Structures are given as C-alpha cells and as structure tokens.
Amino acid sequence: MTGVDEAYSLGELRDQLWEALGECDETRAVAVVRQALDAAEPEQAHTTGRSAADRKRDAGERVLLELIAPTQERVGLAWAANDITVSQEHAATAISERCIAAVADATVPTPSGTYAGRVTVACAAGEWHALPARLLSEVLRLRGWRVDYLGAQVPTRHLVDHVRRTRAQAVLLSSSIPPLLPGAHNAITSCKGAGVRVLAGGAAFGPQGRYARLMQAEWAEDATDAAAVLGRDLPRPREHTARSTEADLPHLGDQEYTMLRRSSLQLVKQTFIDVEDNFPATHRYSEYQRERTIEDIDFIVSYLATALYVDDVDLFTTFITWTADILAARDVPPRCLIPALDSLLKQLKDFPRVVGILTAARNLAL
C-alpha cells in the first residue's frame, strides 16, 4: 500500500496471509488483516474532507479487494495445480471468510436511515462457493448500501419471496459453475418478473458476462463494478409475468437440451463402459478412482448440456481444456478424455448441435 512503511507493503502482507492460510492458522490470518487495515488507514489521512469513519471504510474496501480477494484466488489456482488438497482449499476458504468478517467488525456501518438503498445478495441454487458473494456484500455495505446477504445455494422461490417482502431495489446473483446457469436463468427471470433489477456476476456467466446478457440480466465484472452499476439511475422494472426460457433462448426449441438432460444418467453409464473398453488403464483403477472417473464423466455431460443451453461451443471446449490441465497436474493422461468424447459422439449422433460441440472438443483433445 503506497506510502506506508515497507514492513506493511501489500505484497508482503499478501505473502503473510497466504502462509497463514496454508498453515490453517486463523488467528494469524486475522492478525494480518488487522495489520493491513491499520496500514491502509493512515494512507488516507491526508485526504481532506474525509471523516475517520470514511477513511476506515476506504481502508476496509482496499483490504477486501487488494489483500483477501487475490489471496483467495491464489488458493484456487493452487488447488487446480494440485499443490494443495481439497481439504486445504476448504480450510483456507473458511479462514478467508473469517478475515472478511474481521474487516466488517473493524469498519463503521452506515447510520440507520441513511442507506443508498436496499439490495439482496445471493448465490444461485446449487452454488456453494459463497465467498465472492460475501465479499461483494461487504464492499456494498462499505459503499452505503443496506445489504441482505442470503449466502450459498438459495432456491429461487425463497429468493423471490425475500425480495418481495423486503422491497429490495436489486438482486445481485452470484454463480461460479456454468452447469448452474439454467437455474440462474430461472432466478433472473423470476426476480425480474417480480419487478426487481438483477445484476449477475461470477465465472459461470462467461467472459465479459456474455451469458448474463443472454439471460437479460445486468452484468457486474467485480464488486467495484457492481457498486458502479447499482449507482446508475435506471428505472425500476415493473412487475410482470416471467418470460419462458424459450423466449430468451429460442434455440432451445430444438429440444436437444431437454432430451440430453433426460438421458444424462444413461449417457454417463454407457460412456463409462466405453471408456473401460477403450482405455485399458481403467481396469487397474481402485474403487475410488472408478468413482472419480464416473464423476468426471458426469461433469462432461453437465457442461455439454449447459453449452447447448446457451448455444456456445466455447463453454464446452474451455471446460475440456481446463479438465485436461487438471488431469495432467494429477498425473492422469489427458488422452483419457478422447474415449469419453467418442462415446458421447456415438450415442448422440442424431443431435446436430451436440455433434458440433463434441467435434470441436474432440479436435482440441487430439
């Protein structure tokens, strides 16, 4: 953080927080965050016209966005590279949530009655990665909004009930996993049907929010962008009957997505049989490895269905490339994906859009 003592440099504090997360040391991690808050606030002291509470809120936002967020992103990258285990990733995430709470505890809330407005922040149904939404909630709170944070995995019906009861001005919907997009789309159309603005954010909504816009939601790239989008003086949507998915996504009229979802269990079962027949190494797999292979095939089918839903080949090919990198990091040959793709091509040869998506992925996997 520019202008502070070298001992409090942002890079060093990030390294200290990373070490604390790696050691599952919550006490140390929270101490680093408090140290960062103390370091950031004096930097703002020269700012004229800013109260002590305002300076503290500014420091809190910087710590959230420039210390906690990038360190947690490093956790995800370390898991993908197989440098840390799933349990270590879970522990680090839990500690990061505690660090966000420490920032909230240390910053001064907006006095009652002077809020910029009231919004609801929630994760889409099925989404358990709640930390981005939690961080967003705190940034908005620091920006003067009254925030109802509903957390992970919020069923659409309950989300709509909440925003109607509280008269929320907007819903900010978070999702990181593309297979949850159909459910997120339902949430978006249902909330808009209730007359509430919807901002969507998270990796699930694609590069530059392409799928958010496809589903008629506003897009927020990050927490700072979300605050800026909320600040725009847009008319409040009027309550209306929610549109059907086919109205927003006319390509679903070919029924390929619906038929694929209905047959997904059989597709996974047959694909695993074909992989066993065409990839001899599977015969030496332990029961655990067999279960993980079936799980991987299920993910492939889920991402294929989602690519159909949004009519985007890139969604599936990007997933296959990512999966190949994950497998390679775990010493599993990525070529094991080829029998699975070939099996799906054979089973779904009568589905033109599916064939196009699978062929593009098959060419990448060669």
C-alpha angles and dihedrals in degrees: 000000000000117000099019130108115288090244088065098047114145093236092055093046090052090052091048092050091047091052091049091051091048091053092045087237105155095173092055093044092054090046090055091051092050090048089052091051091052090048095048098048099062088052088065094045094095091057108111121227094019119124123221089254091052091050090050091051091049090052091048093054092050092051091049095048103031103035114021100033098051092043091053089048087055088055091057093048091049091053091049090051090050090241092126133029128245090254091052090050091051092048092049091050092051090052091048088055089053089050090054089051089052090057090049091050092051099048127078116248122227110267113259114271097023099084123138086229142299124278138171122227117196143154119242118258109284094020112125097169095097102156096091090052091047091051091047090052092055094047090052091047090053088050090058104265126134102233129198103199109197097179130210131355102008114183111230095237092056092045092054092045090053098049092047092050095047096038090230115194093217144001119224107202121197128197132158102179119073096211086068092062096098090056091044089052089054090051092049095050092043094051092045088048087057089055098256128132114242126209115188126201141167139074093286090072092064136233111338088356095288093159094045089057091044087058093049095251128131114250129229118189095199142339094286091049091048090056090050093048091049089052093060113104100240123159115259110251114250118238112263142152110289115252121242118251089245089059091059096032109034092174088074087074090086088070093223092125093048094048092047093052091048092053098039097110092052091044092054092047095049093042091055090051090051092047090053090051096047103034107054094191089074090070088070094050121122119234088260091053091048091053091050091049091053088048090052091051090050089054090051091053091046093051090045090054091048092050086055091048094056094029094233123135091192092066091062098038091050089052092049091050091049091048091051090054091048091050092048091052088055094048093252112134109245089218087080085080092067097071089049093051091045091051092051091048090054094046095045101037092127093060108086098194092045091051091052092051095045093046091054090050092045090055090053092049095055 
